[in-house]
Tab-separated table of C-alpha atoms (C1' of nucleotides) in Angstrom:
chain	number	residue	atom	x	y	z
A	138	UNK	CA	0.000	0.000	0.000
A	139	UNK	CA	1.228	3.506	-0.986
A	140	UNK	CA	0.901	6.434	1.242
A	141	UNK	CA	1.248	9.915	-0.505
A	142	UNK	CA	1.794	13.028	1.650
A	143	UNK	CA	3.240	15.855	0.238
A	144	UNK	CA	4.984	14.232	-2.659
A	145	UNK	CA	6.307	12.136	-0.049
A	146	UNK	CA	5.239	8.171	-0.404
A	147	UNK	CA	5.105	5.857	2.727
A	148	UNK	CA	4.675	2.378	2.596
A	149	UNK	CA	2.813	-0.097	4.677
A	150	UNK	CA	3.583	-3.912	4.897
A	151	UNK	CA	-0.131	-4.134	4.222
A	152	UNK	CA	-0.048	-8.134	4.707
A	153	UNK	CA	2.054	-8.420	7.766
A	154	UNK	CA	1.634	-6.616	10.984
A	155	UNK	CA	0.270	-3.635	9.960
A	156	UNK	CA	-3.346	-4.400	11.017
A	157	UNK	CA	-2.408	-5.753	14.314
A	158	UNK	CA	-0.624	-2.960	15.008
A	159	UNK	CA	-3.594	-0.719	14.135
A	160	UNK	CA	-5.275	-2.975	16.733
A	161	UNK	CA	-3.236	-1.920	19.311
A	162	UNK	CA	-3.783	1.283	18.380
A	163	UNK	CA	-7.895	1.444	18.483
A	164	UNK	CA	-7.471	-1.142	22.078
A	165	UNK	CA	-4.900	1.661	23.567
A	166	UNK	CA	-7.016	4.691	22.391
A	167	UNK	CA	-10.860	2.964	23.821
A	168	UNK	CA	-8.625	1.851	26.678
A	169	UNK	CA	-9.608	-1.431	26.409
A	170	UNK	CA	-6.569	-4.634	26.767
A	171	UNK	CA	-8.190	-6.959	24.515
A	172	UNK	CA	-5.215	-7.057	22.511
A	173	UNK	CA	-2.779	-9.491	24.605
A	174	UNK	CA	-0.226	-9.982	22.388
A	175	UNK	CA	2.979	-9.178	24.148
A	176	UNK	CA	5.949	-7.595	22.788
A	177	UNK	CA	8.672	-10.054	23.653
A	178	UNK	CA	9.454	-12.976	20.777
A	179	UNK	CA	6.900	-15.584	20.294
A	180	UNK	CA	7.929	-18.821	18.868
A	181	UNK	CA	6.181	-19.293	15.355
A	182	UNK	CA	3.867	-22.035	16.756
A	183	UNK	CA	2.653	-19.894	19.608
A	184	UNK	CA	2.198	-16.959	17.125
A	185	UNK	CA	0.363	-18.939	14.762
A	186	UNK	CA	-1.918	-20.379	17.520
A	187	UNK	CA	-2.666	-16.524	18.260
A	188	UNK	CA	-3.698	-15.713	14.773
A	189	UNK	CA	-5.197	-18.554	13.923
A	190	UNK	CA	-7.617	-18.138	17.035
A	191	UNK	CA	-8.605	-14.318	15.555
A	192	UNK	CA	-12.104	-13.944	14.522
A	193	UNK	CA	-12.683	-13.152	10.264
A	194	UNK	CA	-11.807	-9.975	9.121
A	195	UNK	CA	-15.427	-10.624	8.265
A	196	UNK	CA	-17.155	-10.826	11.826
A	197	UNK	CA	-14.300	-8.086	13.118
A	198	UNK	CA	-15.172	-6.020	10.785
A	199	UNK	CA	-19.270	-6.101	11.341
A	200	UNK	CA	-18.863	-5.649	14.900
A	201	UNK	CA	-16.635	-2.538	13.902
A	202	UNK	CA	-19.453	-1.522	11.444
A	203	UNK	CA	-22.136	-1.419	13.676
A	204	UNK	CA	-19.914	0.320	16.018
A	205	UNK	CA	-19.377	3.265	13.376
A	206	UNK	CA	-21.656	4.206	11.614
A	207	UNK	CA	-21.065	5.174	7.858
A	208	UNK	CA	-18.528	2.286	8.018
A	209	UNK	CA	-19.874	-0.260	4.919
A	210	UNK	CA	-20.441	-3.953	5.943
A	211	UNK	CA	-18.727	-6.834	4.595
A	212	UNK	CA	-21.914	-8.800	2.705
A	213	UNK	CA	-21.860	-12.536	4.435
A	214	UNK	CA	-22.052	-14.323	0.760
A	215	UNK	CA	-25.286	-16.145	-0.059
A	216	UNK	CA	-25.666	-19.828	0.710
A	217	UNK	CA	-25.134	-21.946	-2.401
A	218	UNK	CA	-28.295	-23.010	-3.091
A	219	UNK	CA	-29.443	-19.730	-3.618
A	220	UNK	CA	-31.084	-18.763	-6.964
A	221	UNK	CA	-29.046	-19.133	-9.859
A	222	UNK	CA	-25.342	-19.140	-10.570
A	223	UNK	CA	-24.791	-16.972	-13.565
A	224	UNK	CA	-22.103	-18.813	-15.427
A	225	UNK	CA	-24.026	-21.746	-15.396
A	226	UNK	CA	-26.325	-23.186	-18.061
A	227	UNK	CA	-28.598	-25.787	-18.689
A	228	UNK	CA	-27.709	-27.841	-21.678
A	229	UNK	CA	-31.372	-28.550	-23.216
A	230	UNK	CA	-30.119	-30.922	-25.715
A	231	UNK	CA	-31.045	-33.701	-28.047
A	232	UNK	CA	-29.397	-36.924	-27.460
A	233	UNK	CA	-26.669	-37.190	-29.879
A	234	UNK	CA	-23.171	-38.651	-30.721
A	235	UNK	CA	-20.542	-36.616	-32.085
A	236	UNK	CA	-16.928	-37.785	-32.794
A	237	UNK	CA	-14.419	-35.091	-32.966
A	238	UNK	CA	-11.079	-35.128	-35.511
A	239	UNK	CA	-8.994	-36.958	-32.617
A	240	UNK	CA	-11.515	-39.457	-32.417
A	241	UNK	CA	-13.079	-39.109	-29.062
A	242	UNK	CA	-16.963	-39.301	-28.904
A	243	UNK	CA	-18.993	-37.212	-27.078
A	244	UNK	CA	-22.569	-38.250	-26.137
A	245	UNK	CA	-25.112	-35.244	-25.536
A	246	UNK	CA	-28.016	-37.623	-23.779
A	247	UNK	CA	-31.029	-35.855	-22.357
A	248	UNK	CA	-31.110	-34.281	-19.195
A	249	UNK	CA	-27.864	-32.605	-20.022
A	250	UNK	CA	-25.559	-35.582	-19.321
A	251	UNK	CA	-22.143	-35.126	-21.277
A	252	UNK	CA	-20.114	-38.333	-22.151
A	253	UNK	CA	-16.549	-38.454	-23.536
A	254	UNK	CA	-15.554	-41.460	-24.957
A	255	UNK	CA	-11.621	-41.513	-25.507
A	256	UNK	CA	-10.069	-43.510	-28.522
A	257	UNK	CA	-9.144	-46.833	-27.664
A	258	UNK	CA	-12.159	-47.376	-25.488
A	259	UNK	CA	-14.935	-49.394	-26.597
A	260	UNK	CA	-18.091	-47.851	-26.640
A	261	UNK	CA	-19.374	-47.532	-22.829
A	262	UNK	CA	-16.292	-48.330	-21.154
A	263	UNK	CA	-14.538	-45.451	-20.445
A	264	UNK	CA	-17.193	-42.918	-21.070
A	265	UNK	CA	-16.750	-40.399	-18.819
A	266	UNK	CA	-19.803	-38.326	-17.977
A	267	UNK	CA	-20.379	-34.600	-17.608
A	268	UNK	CA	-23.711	-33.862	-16.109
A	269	UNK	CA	-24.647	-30.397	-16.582
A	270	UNK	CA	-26.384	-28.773	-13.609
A	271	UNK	CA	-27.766	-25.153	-12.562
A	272	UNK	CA	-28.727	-25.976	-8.681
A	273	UNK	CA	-28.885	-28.317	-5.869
A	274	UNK	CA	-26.707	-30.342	-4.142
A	275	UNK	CA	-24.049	-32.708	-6.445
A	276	UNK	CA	-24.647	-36.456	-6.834
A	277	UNK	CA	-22.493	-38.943	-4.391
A	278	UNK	CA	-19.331	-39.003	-5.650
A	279	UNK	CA	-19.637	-36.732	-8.375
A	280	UNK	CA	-16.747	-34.276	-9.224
A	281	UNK	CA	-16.380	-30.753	-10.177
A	282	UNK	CA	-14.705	-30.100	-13.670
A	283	UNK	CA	-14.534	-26.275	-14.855
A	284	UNK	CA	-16.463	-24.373	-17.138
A	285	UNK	CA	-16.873	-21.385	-18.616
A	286	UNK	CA	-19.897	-19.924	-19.945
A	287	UNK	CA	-18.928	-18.117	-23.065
A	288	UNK	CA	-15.501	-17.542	-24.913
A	289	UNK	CA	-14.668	-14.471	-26.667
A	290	UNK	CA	-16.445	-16.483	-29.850
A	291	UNK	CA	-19.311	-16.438	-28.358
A	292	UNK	CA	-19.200	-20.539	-28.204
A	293	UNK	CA	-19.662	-22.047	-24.892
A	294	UNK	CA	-16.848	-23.906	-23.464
A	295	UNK	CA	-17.267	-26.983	-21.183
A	296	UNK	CA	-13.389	-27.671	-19.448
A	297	UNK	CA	-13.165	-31.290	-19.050
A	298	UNK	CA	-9.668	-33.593	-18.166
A	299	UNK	CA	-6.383	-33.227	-19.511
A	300	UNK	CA	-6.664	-29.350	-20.441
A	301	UNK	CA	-9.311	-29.251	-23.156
A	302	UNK	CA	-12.387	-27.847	-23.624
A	303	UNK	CA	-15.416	-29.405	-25.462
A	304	UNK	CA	-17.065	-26.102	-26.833
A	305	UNK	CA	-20.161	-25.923	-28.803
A	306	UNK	CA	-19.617	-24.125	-31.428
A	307	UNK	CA	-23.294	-23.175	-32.587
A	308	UNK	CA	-26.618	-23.430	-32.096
A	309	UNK	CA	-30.047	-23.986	-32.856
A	310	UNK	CA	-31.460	-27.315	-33.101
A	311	UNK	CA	-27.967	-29.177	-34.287
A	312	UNK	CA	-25.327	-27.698	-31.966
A	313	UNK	CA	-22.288	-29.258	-33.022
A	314	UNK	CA	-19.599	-29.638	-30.663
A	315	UNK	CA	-15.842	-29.354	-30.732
A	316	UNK	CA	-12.898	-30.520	-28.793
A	317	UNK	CA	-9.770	-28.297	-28.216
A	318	UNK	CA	-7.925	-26.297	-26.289
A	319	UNK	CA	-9.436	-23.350	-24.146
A	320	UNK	CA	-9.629	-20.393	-25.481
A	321	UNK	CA	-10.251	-18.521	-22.469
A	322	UNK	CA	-7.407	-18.370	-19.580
A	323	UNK	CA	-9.571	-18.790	-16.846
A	324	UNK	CA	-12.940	-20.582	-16.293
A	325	UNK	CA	-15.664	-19.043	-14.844
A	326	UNK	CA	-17.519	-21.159	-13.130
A	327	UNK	CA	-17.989	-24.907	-11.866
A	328	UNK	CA	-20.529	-28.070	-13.593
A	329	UNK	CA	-20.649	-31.537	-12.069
A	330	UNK	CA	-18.921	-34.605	-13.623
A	331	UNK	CA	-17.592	-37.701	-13.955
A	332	UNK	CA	-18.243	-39.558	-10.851
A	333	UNK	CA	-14.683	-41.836	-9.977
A	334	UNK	CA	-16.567	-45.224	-10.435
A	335	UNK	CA	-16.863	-44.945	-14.231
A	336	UNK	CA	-12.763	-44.449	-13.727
A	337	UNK	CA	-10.518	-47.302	-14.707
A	338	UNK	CA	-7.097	-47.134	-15.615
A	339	UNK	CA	-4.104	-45.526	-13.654
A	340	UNK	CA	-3.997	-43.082	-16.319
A	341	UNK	CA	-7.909	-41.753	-15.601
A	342	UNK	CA	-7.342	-41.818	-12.052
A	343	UNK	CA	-4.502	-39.332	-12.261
A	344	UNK	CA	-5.744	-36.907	-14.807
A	345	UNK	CA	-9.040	-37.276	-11.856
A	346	UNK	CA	-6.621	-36.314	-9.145
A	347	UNK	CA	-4.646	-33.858	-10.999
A	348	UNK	CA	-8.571	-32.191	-12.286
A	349	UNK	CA	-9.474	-31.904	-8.655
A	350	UNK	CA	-5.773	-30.440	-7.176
A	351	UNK	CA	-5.953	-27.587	-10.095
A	352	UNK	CA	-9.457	-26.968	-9.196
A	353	UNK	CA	-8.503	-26.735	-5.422
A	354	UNK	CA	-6.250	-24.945	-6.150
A	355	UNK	CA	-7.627	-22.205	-8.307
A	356	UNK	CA	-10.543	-22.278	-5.560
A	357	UNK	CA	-7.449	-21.279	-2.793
A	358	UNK	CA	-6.137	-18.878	-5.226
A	359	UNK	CA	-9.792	-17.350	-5.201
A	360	UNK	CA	-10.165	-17.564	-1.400
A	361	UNK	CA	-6.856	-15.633	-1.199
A	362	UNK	CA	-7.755	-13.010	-3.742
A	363	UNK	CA	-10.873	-12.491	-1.581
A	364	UNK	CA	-9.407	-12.975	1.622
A	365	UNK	CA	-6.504	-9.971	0.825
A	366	UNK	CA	-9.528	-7.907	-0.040
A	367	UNK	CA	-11.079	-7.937	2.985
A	368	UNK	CA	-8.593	-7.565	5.273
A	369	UNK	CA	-7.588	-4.382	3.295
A	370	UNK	CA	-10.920	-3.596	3.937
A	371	UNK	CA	-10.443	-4.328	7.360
A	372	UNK	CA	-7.373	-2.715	7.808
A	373	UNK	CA	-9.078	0.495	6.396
A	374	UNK	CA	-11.877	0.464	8.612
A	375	UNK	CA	-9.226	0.067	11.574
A	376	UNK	CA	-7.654	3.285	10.639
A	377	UNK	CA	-10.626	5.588	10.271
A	378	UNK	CA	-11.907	3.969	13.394
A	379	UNK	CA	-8.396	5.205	14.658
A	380	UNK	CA	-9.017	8.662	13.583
A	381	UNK	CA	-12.664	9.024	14.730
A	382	UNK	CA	-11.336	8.259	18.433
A	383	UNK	CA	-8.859	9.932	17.715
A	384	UNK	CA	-10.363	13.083	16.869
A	385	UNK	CA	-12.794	12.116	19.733
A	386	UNK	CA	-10.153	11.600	22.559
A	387	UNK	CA	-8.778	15.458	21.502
A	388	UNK	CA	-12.369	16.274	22.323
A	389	UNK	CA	-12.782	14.674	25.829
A	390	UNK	CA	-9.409	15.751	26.691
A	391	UNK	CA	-10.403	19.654	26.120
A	392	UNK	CA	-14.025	19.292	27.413
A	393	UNK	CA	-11.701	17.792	30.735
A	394	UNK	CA	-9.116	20.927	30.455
A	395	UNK	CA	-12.403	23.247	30.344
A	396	UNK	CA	-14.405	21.594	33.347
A	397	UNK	CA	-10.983	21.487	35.516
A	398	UNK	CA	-11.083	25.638	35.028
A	399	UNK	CA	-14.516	25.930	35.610
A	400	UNK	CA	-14.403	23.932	38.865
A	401	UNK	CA	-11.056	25.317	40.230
A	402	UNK	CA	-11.080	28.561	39.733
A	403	UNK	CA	-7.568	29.784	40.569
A	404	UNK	CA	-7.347	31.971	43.801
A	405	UNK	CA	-5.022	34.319	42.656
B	296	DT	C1'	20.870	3.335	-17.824
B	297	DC	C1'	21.574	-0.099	-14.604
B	298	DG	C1'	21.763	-2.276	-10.090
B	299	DT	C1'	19.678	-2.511	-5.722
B	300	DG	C1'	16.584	-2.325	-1.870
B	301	DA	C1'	11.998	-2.172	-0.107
B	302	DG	C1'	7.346	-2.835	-0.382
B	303	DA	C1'	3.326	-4.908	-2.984
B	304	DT	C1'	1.167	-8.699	-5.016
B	305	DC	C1'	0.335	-13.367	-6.094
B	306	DG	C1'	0.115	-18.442	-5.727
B	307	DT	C1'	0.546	-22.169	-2.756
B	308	DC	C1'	0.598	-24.779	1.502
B	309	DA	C1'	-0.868	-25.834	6.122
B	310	DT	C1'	-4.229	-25.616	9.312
B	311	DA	C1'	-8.111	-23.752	12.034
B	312	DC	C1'	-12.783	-23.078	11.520
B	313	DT	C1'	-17.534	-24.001	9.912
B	314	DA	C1'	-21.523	-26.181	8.061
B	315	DC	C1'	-23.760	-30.255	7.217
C	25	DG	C1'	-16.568	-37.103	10.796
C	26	DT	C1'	-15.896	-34.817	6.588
C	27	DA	C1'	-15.699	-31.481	2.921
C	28	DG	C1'	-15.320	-26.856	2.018
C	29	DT	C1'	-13.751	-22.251	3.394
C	30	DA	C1'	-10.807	-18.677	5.585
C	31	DT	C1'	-6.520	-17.059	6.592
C	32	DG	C1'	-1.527	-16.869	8.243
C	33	DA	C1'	2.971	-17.929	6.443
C	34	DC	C1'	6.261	-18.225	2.930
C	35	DG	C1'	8.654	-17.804	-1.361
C	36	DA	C1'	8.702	-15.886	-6.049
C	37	DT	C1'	8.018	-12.121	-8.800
C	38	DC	C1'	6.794	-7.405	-9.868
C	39	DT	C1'	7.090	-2.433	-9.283
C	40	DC	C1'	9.001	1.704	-8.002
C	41	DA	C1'	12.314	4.970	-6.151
C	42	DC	C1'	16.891	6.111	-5.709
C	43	DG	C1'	21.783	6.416	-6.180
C	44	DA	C1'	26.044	5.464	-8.911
DNA sequence: TCGTGAGATCGTCATACTAC
DNA sequence: GTAGTATGACGATCTCACGA
């Protein structure tokens, strides 16, 4: 974070200590000790126990909010099930077979179900199937491969293993469909697939496990995105909460200065 | 212009917390 | 108990200011 004062620029180590010191700050100025952290070193496992026992930056800042007012709240998201995700869509199909120029099949059966034959497998074994959902909560052991809801074509894209895309290329009554590479850097949003029973060979089971660690991980790179966001948030709240008490304590302290004149008036 | 230092930002991992 | 989420920690990389 950059601070600019008089052509002057300040920085902040924003994602360290900063906020905790601002802590201290608003606890010394309302005079309260609820921050206990002492000043002598603290081994990493101790610190860590600490921080790890704070409340969110969420709740913190709430209580904060309705402490001040003017001060925005943090929106608590909206359960899941909750109306409808707008990156996904419902695949109203007809049931259909299409075989793409690598010779992989893809079956479009109704209901939305998506199945991906690679070549070499014969006919049902090693289908893998892609079931297309807008709501409600997955089937058992169902996985989650990634989608995204338009490319810059204007095609939709539907991410399945091994780093391709099967992407509908038009539509109308005979969408035709497409494998090959995405087009788009990051998908947008999330469709149910391919539970691990219809999952044979070694081969399967790894492109399964390395599906679900990249979409853990872009899930955690997400959650940090959002989680840096907030505390910044936070940690701005903390300091205009520092300068209304601030600002305040100047206050209290003259209204004192006056009070002690008016009530001892000096004899001289 | 280039090298360097300091802070910012990002992705990932580990782990506590939470909801079911 | 388990899966998903939130967040601190850490390392890599980027960005910017500053001095040689």
């Amino acid at each position: 974070m950059w601070w600019h004062q008089h052509n002057l620029c300040f920085r902040h180590p924003i994602e360290e200590d900063y906020s905790g010191e601002l802590e201290k700050k608003v606890a010394t100025i309302t005079e309260t000790d609820e921050s206990t952290e002492s000043e002598g070193v603290i081994d990493s496992h101790k610190r860590r126990e600490i921080l790890s026992r704070r409340p969110s930056y969420r709740k913190i800042l709430n209580e904060l909010s309705s402490d001040v007012p003017g001060v925005p709240k943090i929106e608590e998201e909206k359960s899941e099930g909750e109306g409808t995700p707008p990156n996904i869509a419902t695949m109203a199909v007809p049931t259909s077979i299409y075989q793409t120029s690598t010779g992989q099949y893809i079956a479009i059966a109704q209901g939305g179900t998506i199945q991906i034959s690679n070549p070499g497998s014969d006919g049902v074994q090693g289908l893998q199937a892609l079931t297309m959902t807008n709501s409600g909560a997955p089937p058992p052991g169902a996985a989650i491969v990634q989608y995204a809801a338009q490319s810059a074509d204007g095609t939709q894209q539907f991410f399945v293993p091994g780093s391709q895309v099967v992407v509908q290329a038009a539509t109308g009554d005979m969408p035709t469909y497409q494998i090959r590479a995405p087009t788009t850097a990051l998908p947008q949003g999330v469709v149910m697939a391919a539970s691990p029973g219809s999952l044979h060979s070694p081969q399967q089971l790894a492109e399964e496990a390395t599906r679900k660690r990249e979409l853990r991980l872009m899930k955690n790179r997400e959650a940090a995105k959002e989680c840096r966001r907030r505390k910044k948030e936070y940690v701005k709240c903390l300091e205009s909460r520092v300068a209304v008490l601030e600002v305040q304590n100047k206050k209290l302290i003259e209204e004192l200065e006056t009070l002690k004149d008016i009530c001892s008036p000096k004899t001289d």
